[in-house]
Amino acid sequence: MRKFITFIFILSSIAVFSQSTNNNKIFRINPDYAQGAVVDKIYETVKYIPLETTAESLFGAIYQLEVTDQYFIILDRNTNSILLFNKNGQFHTKIKGGDQSFLGNVIHSFNVIKGKKQIMFRHRRTLHYYNFDGKELPNPSTLALPNSLKRYWFNDSTNVDFDYNIYEKLPDSTAFKLNFYANRNLIKSAFPYNPKHSPFRNDDIYYESHSVFYKTTNDTTAIFCQPYDYSVYLLSSNGRLSKKVTFLFPLANSLPDNFNQDTLLRGRRITYLRNHKDKFYGISYFYQFGNNYVFKLDHMSYPDTYLYNTQSKNLYCIQRISPDSSNYYLPVSDILGFVDFANSNFLTRDNKYLYTSVSSLQMFKAKSVTTDKHPKYPVALKKYFATQSRKSNPVIIQVKLKENL
């Protein structure tokens, strides 16, 4: 593999080569050749949806976003609340998690059971269910599952968790990073490791994104990405797992072949990454729309998100996409030096759109520096800029990618 990667790095001016091995696609990526573009070339539509700001609905930042046919459902860690807004941005209701000084009250994440129109979240080992009007449903249940913070619910009865717990005082045994459950019964496990004799320490694992699981187009599958692994996996609610895409990078961007097994790196992997900031330590925020693949390449320098079209073989860097008149010269990502997108990326997806957000502070800054371009704002944005301020709620950005890139 190294010979191939070196060959591509030295001789090729092509950003990506791709091929398929069974159902696993191989993407050979050289990020040095990623293109920039203007918004109109990449996005078919860009829609800005201001979220209503009232005393009850005011919040700080979007930690988690879920989208239904009717609502934006948002987790705000600052207020320890789940807020629901109509798809036009109007505030609907709020679910309060309680006093955060008691750790058991903290809402780490939530799941939406769309078929039942319910929101589910966990306080310690108890599951709570609310309807979309913010009313708690009776009979909260005790969660007879391991207390994992990285759990993905396919629905209210099937889920998968990711746990990599290493401790020398644990028994010499086999544990699994991935565990699938149906009706709270373990049905399948994957990625075995020995928690006592692992070549890793707990502080060797570096997580930059909020999750290792990402949405697909349905509720029976999910995308899984783990640290120090250049493969992206497709998970099914019945416990099936398969490689969807494997990335190969130039040697300068690749971890050593023995990075996961080298015991000499035990307790030193984070230091290694800080000393080799161009090395990619993982893939995250992976979404597919037809021939378009969106993904983030994680490294210790400024991280970038990429868009690759398998039909045209074009590779674009999202942060190099510049605003134009089609999006009123407003931000879509970090195009004006902002940092939110680098941290939170595209928050979620549905079958047509990707969603991210931008703070009102950034929106008003962008407006102030583009007045000479005389952008023609739609009615919703005109009202937003006339009635809101830099301290107002964030703005949801809904984008649709062009098919032919």
PDB file of N, CA and C in Angstrom, residues 168-249:
ATOM      1  N   GLU A 168      -5.929  -1.934  33.074  1.00  0.00           N
ATOM      2  CA  GLU A 168      -5.050  -3.066  33.360  1.00  0.00           C
ATOM      3  C   GLU A 168      -5.574  -3.970  34.471  1.00  0.00           C
ATOM      4  N   LYS A 169      -6.438  -3.468  35.335  1.00  0.00           N
ATOM      5  CA  LYS A 169      -6.956  -4.284  36.430  1.00  0.00           C
ATOM      6  C   LYS A 169      -8.183  -5.099  36.028  1.00  0.00           C
ATOM      7  N   LEU A 170      -8.655  -4.908  34.778  1.00  0.00           N
ATOM      8  CA  LEU A 170      -9.758  -5.728  34.307  1.00  0.00           C
ATOM      9  C   LEU A 170      -9.271  -7.143  34.023  1.00  0.00           C
ATOM     10  N   PRO A 171     -10.167  -8.125  33.977  1.00  0.00           N
ATOM     11  CA  PRO A 171      -9.755  -9.505  33.698  1.00  0.00           C
ATOM     12  C   PRO A 171      -9.157  -9.634  32.294  1.00  0.00           C
ATOM     13  N   ASP A 172      -8.314 -10.638  32.142  1.00  0.00           N
ATOM     14  CA  ASP A 172      -7.762 -10.979  30.836  1.00  0.00           C
ATOM     15  C   ASP A 172      -8.873 -11.652  30.039  1.00  0.00           C
ATOM     16  N   SER A 173      -9.525 -10.885  29.194  1.00  0.00           N
ATOM     17  CA  SER A 173     -10.733 -11.373  28.529  1.00  0.00           C
ATOM     18  C   SER A 173     -10.911 -10.654  27.200  1.00  0.00           C
ATOM     19  N   THR A 174     -11.966 -10.986  26.517  1.00  0.00           N
ATOM     20  CA  THR A 174     -12.288 -10.355  25.239  1.00  0.00           C
ATOM     21  C   THR A 174     -13.519  -9.469  25.405  1.00  0.00           C
ATOM     22  N   ALA A 175     -13.365  -8.220  25.017  1.00  0.00           N
ATOM     23  CA  ALA A 175     -14.491  -7.287  24.963  1.00  0.00           C
ATOM     24  C   ALA A 175     -14.677  -6.864  23.513  1.00  0.00           C
ATOM     25  N   PHE A 176     -15.736  -6.099  23.245  1.00  0.00           N
ATOM     26  CA  PHE A 176     -16.045  -5.692  21.881  1.00  0.00           C
ATOM     27  C   PHE A 176     -16.364  -4.202  21.843  1.00  0.00           C
ATOM     28  N   LYS A 177     -15.844  -3.532  20.818  1.00  0.00           N
ATOM     29  CA  LYS A 177     -16.114  -2.103  20.679  1.00  0.00           C
ATOM     30  C   LYS A 177     -17.573  -1.840  20.315  1.00  0.00           C
ATOM     31  N   LEU A 178     -18.115  -2.661  19.414  1.00  0.00           N
ATOM     32  CA  LEU A 178     -19.496  -2.492  18.962  1.00  0.00           C
ATOM     33  C   LEU A 178     -20.367  -3.614  19.511  1.00  0.00           C
ATOM     34  N   ASN A 179     -21.523  -3.246  20.060  1.00  0.00           N
ATOM     35  CA  ASN A 179     -22.481  -4.232  20.560  1.00  0.00           C
ATOM     36  C   ASN A 179     -23.882  -3.838  20.109  1.00  0.00           C
ATOM     37  N   PHE A 180     -24.570  -4.766  19.464  1.00  0.00           N
ATOM     38  CA  PHE A 180     -25.914  -4.539  18.946  1.00  0.00           C
ATOM     39  C   PHE A 180     -26.940  -5.161  19.888  1.00  0.00           C
ATOM     40  N   TYR A 181     -28.045  -4.430  20.103  1.00  0.00           N
ATOM     41  CA  TYR A 181     -29.095  -4.898  20.999  1.00  0.00           C
ATOM     42  C   TYR A 181     -30.456  -4.820  20.302  1.00  0.00           C
ATOM     43  N   ALA A 182     -31.287  -5.828  20.594  1.00  0.00           N
ATOM     44  CA  ALA A 182     -32.689  -5.815  20.161  1.00  0.00           C
ATOM     45  C   ALA A 182     -33.534  -6.151  21.376  1.00  0.00           C
ATOM     46  N   ASN A 183     -34.475  -5.276  21.686  1.00  0.00           N
ATOM     47  CA  ASN A 183     -35.294  -5.452  22.896  1.00  0.00           C
ATOM     48  C   ASN A 183     -34.406  -5.681  24.123  1.00  0.00           C
ATOM     49  N   ARG A 184     -33.300  -4.945  24.164  1.00  0.00           N
ATOM     50  CA  ARG A 184     -32.350  -4.931  25.277  1.00  0.00           C
ATOM     51  C   ARG A 184     -31.575  -6.234  25.436  1.00  0.00           C
ATOM     52  N   ASN A 185     -31.641  -7.096  24.440  1.00  0.00           N
ATOM     53  CA  ASN A 185     -30.854  -8.321  24.438  1.00  0.00           C
ATOM     54  C   ASN A 185     -29.705  -8.186  23.453  1.00  0.00           C
ATOM     55  N   LEU A 186     -28.517  -8.567  23.861  1.00  0.00           N
ATOM     56  CA  LEU A 186     -27.359  -8.511  22.982  1.00  0.00           C
ATOM     57  C   LEU A 186     -27.536  -9.529  21.857  1.00  0.00           C
ATOM     58  N   ILE A 187     -27.432  -9.065  20.594  1.00  0.00           N
ATOM     59  CA  ILE A 187     -27.619  -9.974  19.465  1.00  0.00           C
ATOM     60  C   ILE A 187     -26.351 -10.164  18.642  1.00  0.00           C
ATOM     61  N   LYS A 188     -25.408  -9.203  18.728  1.00  0.00           N
ATOM     62  CA  LYS A 188     -24.186  -9.353  17.957  1.00  0.00           C
ATOM     63  C   LYS A 188     -23.139  -8.364  18.455  1.00  0.00           C
ATOM     64  N   SER A 189     -21.854  -8.738  18.314  1.00  0.00           N
ATOM     65  CA  SER A 189     -20.754  -7.858  18.695  1.00  0.00           C
ATOM     66  C   SER A 189     -19.714  -7.844  17.586  1.00  0.00           C
ATOM     67  N   ALA A 190     -18.904  -6.794  17.572  1.00  0.00           N
ATOM     68  CA  ALA A 190     -17.874  -6.662  16.538  1.00  0.00           C
ATOM     69  C   ALA A 190     -16.683  -5.904  17.095  1.00  0.00           C
ATOM     70  N   PHE A 191     -15.540  -6.046  16.452  1.00  0.00           N
ATOM     71  CA  PHE A 191     -14.279  -5.406  16.821  1.00  0.00           C
ATOM     72  C   PHE A 191     -13.822  -5.825  18.223  1.00  0.00           C
ATOM     73  N   PRO A 192     -13.352  -7.070  18.357  1.00  0.00           N
ATOM     74  CA  PRO A 192     -12.884  -7.547  19.660  1.00  0.00           C
ATOM     75  C   PRO A 192     -11.567  -6.901  20.079  1.00  0.00           C
ATOM     76  N   TYR A 193     -11.353  -6.800  21.372  1.00  0.00           N
ATOM     77  CA  TYR A 193     -10.086  -6.316  21.931  1.00  0.00           C
ATOM     78  C   TYR A 193      -9.945  -6.868  23.343  1.00  0.00           C
ATOM     79  N   ASN A 194      -8.727  -6.854  23.854  1.00  0.00           N
ATOM     80  CA  ASN A 194      -8.466  -7.298  25.217  1.00  0.00           C
ATOM     81  C   ASN A 194      -8.287  -6.059  26.103  1.00  0.00           C
ATOM     82  N   PRO A 195      -9.204  -5.800  27.018  1.00  0.00           N
ATOM     83  CA  PRO A 195      -9.121  -4.563  27.815  1.00  0.00           C
ATOM     84  C   PRO A 195      -7.930  -4.533  28.766  1.00  0.00           C
ATOM     85  N   LYS A 196      -7.371  -5.689  29.089  1.00  0.00           N
ATOM     86  CA  LYS A 196      -6.243  -5.735  30.020  1.00  0.00           C
ATOM     87  C   LYS A 196      -4.912  -5.597  29.291  1.00  0.00           C
ATOM     88  N   HIS A 197      -4.799  -6.189  28.108  1.00  0.00           N
ATOM     89  CA  HIS A 197      -3.523  -6.240  27.409  1.00  0.00           C
ATOM     90  C   HIS A 197      -3.553  -5.480  26.081  1.00  0.00           C
ATOM     91  N   SER A 198      -4.384  -4.477  25.986  1.00  0.00           N
ATOM     92  CA  SER A 198      -4.460  -3.702  24.754  1.00  0.00           C
ATOM     93  C   SER A 198      -3.182  -2.894  24.535  1.00  0.00           C
ATOM     94  N   PRO A 199      -2.751  -2.717  23.276  1.00  0.00           N
ATOM     95  CA  PRO A 199      -1.613  -1.824  22.998  1.00  0.00           C
ATOM     96  C   PRO A 199      -1.960  -0.356  23.197  1.00  0.00           C
ATOM     97  N   PHE A 200      -3.217  -0.076  23.544  1.00  0.00           N
ATOM     98  CA  PHE A 200      -3.675   1.292  23.792  1.00  0.00           C
ATOM     99  C   PHE A 200      -3.831   1.537  25.291  1.00  0.00           C
ATOM    100  N   ARG A 201      -3.801   2.803  25.677  1.00  0.00           N
ATOM    101  CA  ARG A 201      -4.331   3.262  26.945  1.00  0.00           C
ATOM    102  C   ARG A 201      -5.579   4.081  26.640  1.00  0.00           C
ATOM    103  N   ASN A 202      -6.421   4.281  27.652  1.00  0.00           N
ATOM    104  CA  ASN A 202      -7.627   5.076  27.417  1.00  0.00           C
ATOM    105  C   ASN A 202      -7.308   6.463  26.877  1.00  0.00           C
ATOM    106  N   ASP A 203      -6.202   7.060  27.341  1.00  0.00           N
ATOM    107  CA  ASP A 203      -5.863   8.406  26.882  1.00  0.00           C
ATOM    108  C   ASP A 203      -5.174   8.404  25.516  1.00  0.00           C
ATOM    109  N   ASP A 204      -5.050   7.248  24.888  1.00  0.00           N
ATOM    110  CA  ASP A 204      -4.548   7.173  23.515  1.00  0.00           C
ATOM    111  C   ASP A 204      -5.633   7.463  22.480  1.00  0.00           C
ATOM    112  N   ILE A 205      -6.882   7.381  22.899  1.00  0.00           N
ATOM    113  CA  ILE A 205      -7.988   7.529  21.951  1.00  0.00           C
ATOM    114  C   ILE A 205      -8.386   8.992  21.877  1.00  0.00           C
ATOM    115  N   TYR A 206      -8.402   9.516  20.656  1.00  0.00           N
ATOM    116  CA  TYR A 206      -8.733  10.929  20.466  1.00  0.00           C
ATOM    117  C   TYR A 206     -10.028  11.042  19.684  1.00  0.00           C
ATOM    118  N   TYR A 207     -11.035  11.663  20.289  1.00  0.00           N
ATOM    119  CA  TYR A 207     -12.318  11.895  19.634  1.00  0.00           C
ATOM    120  C   TYR A 207     -12.472  13.383  19.372  1.00  0.00           C
ATOM    121  N   GLU A 208     -12.666  13.736  18.134  1.00  0.00           N
ATOM    122  CA  GLU A 208     -12.894  15.145  17.829  1.00  0.00           C
ATOM    123  C   GLU A 208     -14.375  15.418  17.600  1.00  0.00           C
ATOM    124  N   SER A 209     -15.060  14.504  16.944  1.00  0.00           N
ATOM    125  CA  SER A 209     -16.471  14.728  16.646  1.00  0.00           C
ATOM    126  C   SER A 209     -17.326  14.285  17.829  1.00  0.00           C
ATOM    127  N   HIS A 210     -18.581  14.698  17.809  1.00  0.00           N
ATOM    128  CA  HIS A 210     -19.479  14.388  18.905  1.00  0.00           C
ATOM    129  C   HIS A 210     -19.954  12.945  18.874  1.00  0.00           C
ATOM    130  N   SER A 211     -19.810  12.285  17.751  1.00  0.00           N
ATOM    131  CA  SER A 211     -20.358  10.947  17.623  1.00  0.00           C
ATOM    132  C   SER A 211     -19.465  10.109  16.724  1.00  0.00           C
ATOM    133  N   VAL A 212     -19.679   8.802  16.781  1.00  0.00           N
ATOM    134  CA  VAL A 212     -19.046   7.901  15.818  1.00  0.00           C
ATOM    135  C   VAL A 212     -20.084   7.335  14.865  1.00  0.00           C
ATOM    136  N   PHE A 213     -21.358   7.731  15.054  1.00  0.00           N
ATOM    137  CA  PHE A 213     -22.468   7.242  14.232  1.00  0.00           C
ATOM    138  C   PHE A 213     -23.089   8.396  13.453  1.00  0.00           C
ATOM    139  N   TYR A 214     -23.482   8.117  12.198  1.00  0.00           N
ATOM    140  CA  TYR A 214     -24.068   9.145  11.336  1.00  0.00           C
ATOM    141  C   TYR A 214     -25.248   8.561  10.569  1.00  0.00           C
ATOM    142  N   LYS A 215     -26.176   9.437  10.226  1.00  0.00           N
ATOM    143  CA  LYS A 215     -27.428   9.003   9.616  1.00  0.00           C
ATOM    144  C   LYS A 215     -27.258   8.616   8.151  1.00  0.00           C
ATOM    145  N   THR A 216     -28.149   7.716   7.706  1.00  0.00           N
ATOM    146  CA  THR A 216     -28.283   7.363   6.293  1.00  0.00           C
ATOM    147  C   THR A 216     -29.667   7.817   5.839  1.00  0.00           C
ATOM    148  N   THR A 217     -30.179   7.202   4.796  1.00  0.00           N
ATOM    149  CA  THR A 217     -31.485   7.606   4.273  1.00  0.00           C
ATOM    150  C   THR A 217     -32.643   6.871   4.933  1.00  0.00           C
ATOM    151  N   ASN A 218     -32.361   5.964   5.879  1.00  0.00           N
ATOM    152  CA  ASN A 218     -33.449   5.215   6.508  1.00  0.00           C
ATOM    153  C   ASN A 218     -33.129   4.986   7.979  1.00  0.00           C
ATOM    154  N   ASP A 219     -34.098   4.413   8.698  1.00  0.00           N
ATOM    155  CA  ASP A 219     -33.959   4.216  10.137  1.00  0.00           C
ATOM    156  C   ASP A 219     -33.455   2.824  10.501  1.00  0.00           C
ATOM    157  N   THR A 220     -33.072   2.022   9.527  1.00  0.00           N
ATOM    158  CA  THR A 220     -32.592   0.672   9.826  1.00  0.00           C
ATOM    159  C   THR A 220     -31.091   0.530   9.623  1.00  0.00           C
ATOM    160  N   THR A 221     -30.424   1.590   9.160  1.00  0.00           N
ATOM    161  CA  THR A 221     -28.977   1.543   8.965  1.00  0.00           C
ATOM    162  C   THR A 221     -28.341   2.811   9.529  1.00  0.00           C
ATOM    163  N   ALA A 222     -27.040   2.745   9.742  1.00  0.00           N
ATOM    164  CA  ALA A 222     -26.271   3.900  10.199  1.00  0.00           C
ATOM    165  C   ALA A 222     -24.843   3.762   9.700  1.00  0.00           C
ATOM    166  N   ILE A 223     -24.149   4.892   9.631  1.00  0.00           N
ATOM    167  CA  ILE A 223     -22.737   4.913   9.287  1.00  0.00           C
ATOM    168  C   ILE A 223     -21.923   4.906  10.581  1.00  0.00           C
ATOM    169  N   PHE A 224     -20.832   4.138  10.586  1.00  0.00           N
ATOM    170  CA  PHE A 224     -19.951   4.066  11.747  1.00  0.00           C
ATOM    171  C   PHE A 224     -18.522   4.387  11.327  1.00  0.00           C
ATOM    172  N   CYS A 225     -17.879   5.309  12.053  1.00  0.00           N
ATOM    173  CA  CYS A 225     -16.479   5.672  11.834  1.00  0.00           C
ATOM    174  C   CYS A 225     -15.771   5.652  13.181  1.00  0.00           C
ATOM    175  N   GLN A 226     -14.633   4.967  13.273  1.00  0.00           N
ATOM    176  CA  GLN A 226     -13.913   4.906  14.533  1.00  0.00           C
ATOM    177  C   GLN A 226     -12.524   5.509  14.387  1.00  0.00           C
ATOM    178  N   PRO A 227     -11.947   5.992  15.485  1.00  0.00           N
ATOM    179  CA  PRO A 227     -10.610   6.592  15.415  1.00  0.00           C
ATOM    180  C   PRO A 227      -9.559   5.605  14.925  1.00  0.00           C
ATOM    181  N   TYR A 228      -8.569   6.123  14.203  1.00  0.00           N
ATOM    182  CA  TYR A 228      -7.426   5.361  13.707  1.00  0.00           C
ATOM    183  C   TYR A 228      -7.846   4.245  12.741  1.00  0.00           C
ATOM    184  N   ASP A 229      -8.890   4.504  11.991  1.00  0.00           N
ATOM    185  CA  ASP A 229      -9.385   3.532  11.013  1.00  0.00           C
ATOM    186  C   ASP A 229      -9.801   4.316   9.773  1.00  0.00           C
ATOM    187  N   TYR A 230      -9.254   3.959   8.630  1.00  0.00           N
ATOM    188  CA  TYR A 230      -9.561   4.673   7.392  1.00  0.00           C
ATOM    189  C   TYR A 230     -10.715   4.050   6.626  1.00  0.00           C
ATOM    190  N   SER A 231     -11.466   3.150   7.257  1.00  0.00           N
ATOM    191  CA  SER A 231     -12.655   2.572   6.643  1.00  0.00           C
ATOM    192  C   SER A 231     -13.912   3.162   7.267  1.00  0.00           C
ATOM    193  N   VAL A 232     -14.945   3.251   6.451  1.00  0.00           N
ATOM    194  CA  VAL A 232     -16.268   3.688   6.885  1.00  0.00           C
ATOM    195  C   VAL A 232     -17.192   2.478   6.773  1.00  0.00           C
ATOM    196  N   TYR A 233     -17.981   2.238   7.815  1.00  0.00           N
ATOM    197  CA  TYR A 233     -18.783   1.019   7.889  1.00  0.00           C
ATOM    198  C   TYR A 233     -20.270   1.336   7.832  1.00  0.00           C
ATOM    199  N   LEU A 234     -21.013   0.419   7.224  1.00  0.00           N
ATOM    200  CA  LEU A 234     -22.472   0.491   7.203  1.00  0.00           C
ATOM    201  C   LEU A 234     -23.003  -0.517   8.211  1.00  0.00           C
ATOM    202  N   LEU A 235     -23.772  -0.035   9.185  1.00  0.00           N
ATOM    203  CA  LEU A 235     -24.360  -0.888  10.209  1.00  0.00           C
ATOM    204  C   LEU A 235     -25.848  -1.058   9.946  1.00  0.00           C
ATOM    205  N   SER A 236     -26.379  -2.234  10.274  1.00  0.00           N
ATOM    206  CA  SER A 236     -27.810  -2.491  10.167  1.00  0.00           C
ATOM    207  C   SER A 236     -28.369  -2.812  11.541  1.00  0.00           C
ATOM    208  N   SER A 237     -29.641  -2.556  11.720  1.00  0.00           N
ATOM    209  CA  SER A 237     -30.263  -2.760  13.024  1.00  0.00           C
ATOM    210  C   SER A 237     -30.270  -4.226  13.438  1.00  0.00           C
ATOM    211  N   ASN A 238     -30.120  -5.147  12.477  1.00  0.00           N
ATOM    212  CA  ASN A 238     -30.072  -6.574  12.807  1.00  0.00           C
ATOM    213  C   ASN A 238     -28.672  -7.060  13.155  1.00  0.00           C
ATOM    214  N   GLY A 239     -27.700  -6.138  13.237  1.00  0.00           N
ATOM    215  CA  GLY A 239     -26.351  -6.502  13.640  1.00  0.00           C
ATOM    216  C   GLY A 239     -25.381  -6.722  12.501  1.00  0.00           C
ATOM    217  N   ARG A 240     -25.818  -6.544  11.280  1.00  0.00           N
ATOM    218  CA  ARG A 240     -24.916  -6.716  10.145  1.00  0.00           C
ATOM    219  C   ARG A 240     -23.979  -5.516  10.034  1.00  0.00           C
ATOM    220  N   LEU A 241     -22.755  -5.785   9.590  1.00  0.00           N
ATOM    221  CA  LEU A 241     -21.737  -4.744   9.452  1.00  0.00           C
ATOM    222  C   LEU A 241     -20.942  -5.019   8.190  1.00  0.00           C
ATOM    223  N   SER A 242     -20.704  -3.965   7.397  1.00  0.00           N
ATOM    224  CA  SER A 242     -19.905  -4.119   6.181  1.00  0.00           C
ATOM    225  C   SER A 242     -19.134  -2.835   5.912  1.00  0.00           C
ATOM    226  N   LYS A 243     -17.991  -2.979   5.251  1.00  0.00           N
ATOM    227  CA  LYS A 243     -17.241  -1.799   4.852  1.00  0.00           C
ATOM    228  C   LYS A 243     -17.939  -1.140   3.672  1.00  0.00           C
ATOM    229  N   LYS A 244     -18.098   0.169   3.780  1.00  0.00           N
ATOM    230  CA  LYS A 244     -18.737   0.930   2.706  1.00  0.00           C
ATOM    231  C   LYS A 244     -17.690   1.637   1.855  1.00  0.00           C
ATOM    232  N   VAL A 245     -16.731   2.286   2.506  1.00  0.00           N
ATOM    233  CA  VAL A 245     -15.660   3.003   1.811  1.00  0.00           C
ATOM    234  C   VAL A 245     -14.380   2.833   2.610  1.00  0.00           C
ATOM    235  N   THR A 246     -13.271   2.606   1.920  1.00  0.00           N
ATOM    236  CA  THR A 246     -11.950   2.632   2.542  1.00  0.00           C
ATOM    237  C   THR A 246     -11.110   3.706   1.865  1.00  0.00           C
ATOM    238  N   PHE A 247     -10.494   4.570   2.663  1.00  0.00           N
ATOM    239  CA  PHE A 247      -9.697   5.675   2.157  1.00  0.00           C
ATOM    240  C   PHE A 247      -8.217   5.307   2.177  1.00  0.00           C
ATOM    241  N   LEU A 248      -7.507   5.672   1.116  1.00  0.00           N
ATOM    242  CA  LEU A 248      -6.056   5.582   1.057  1.00  0.00           C
ATOM    243  C   LEU A 248      -5.508   6.974   0.790  1.00  0.00           C
ATOM    244  N   PHE A 249      -4.494   7.378   1.545  1.00  0.00           N
ATOM    245  CA  PHE A 249      -3.957   8.732   1.481  1.00  0.00           C
ATOM    246  C   PHE A 249      -2.482   8.722   1.093  1.00  0.00           C
TER     247      PHE A 249
END
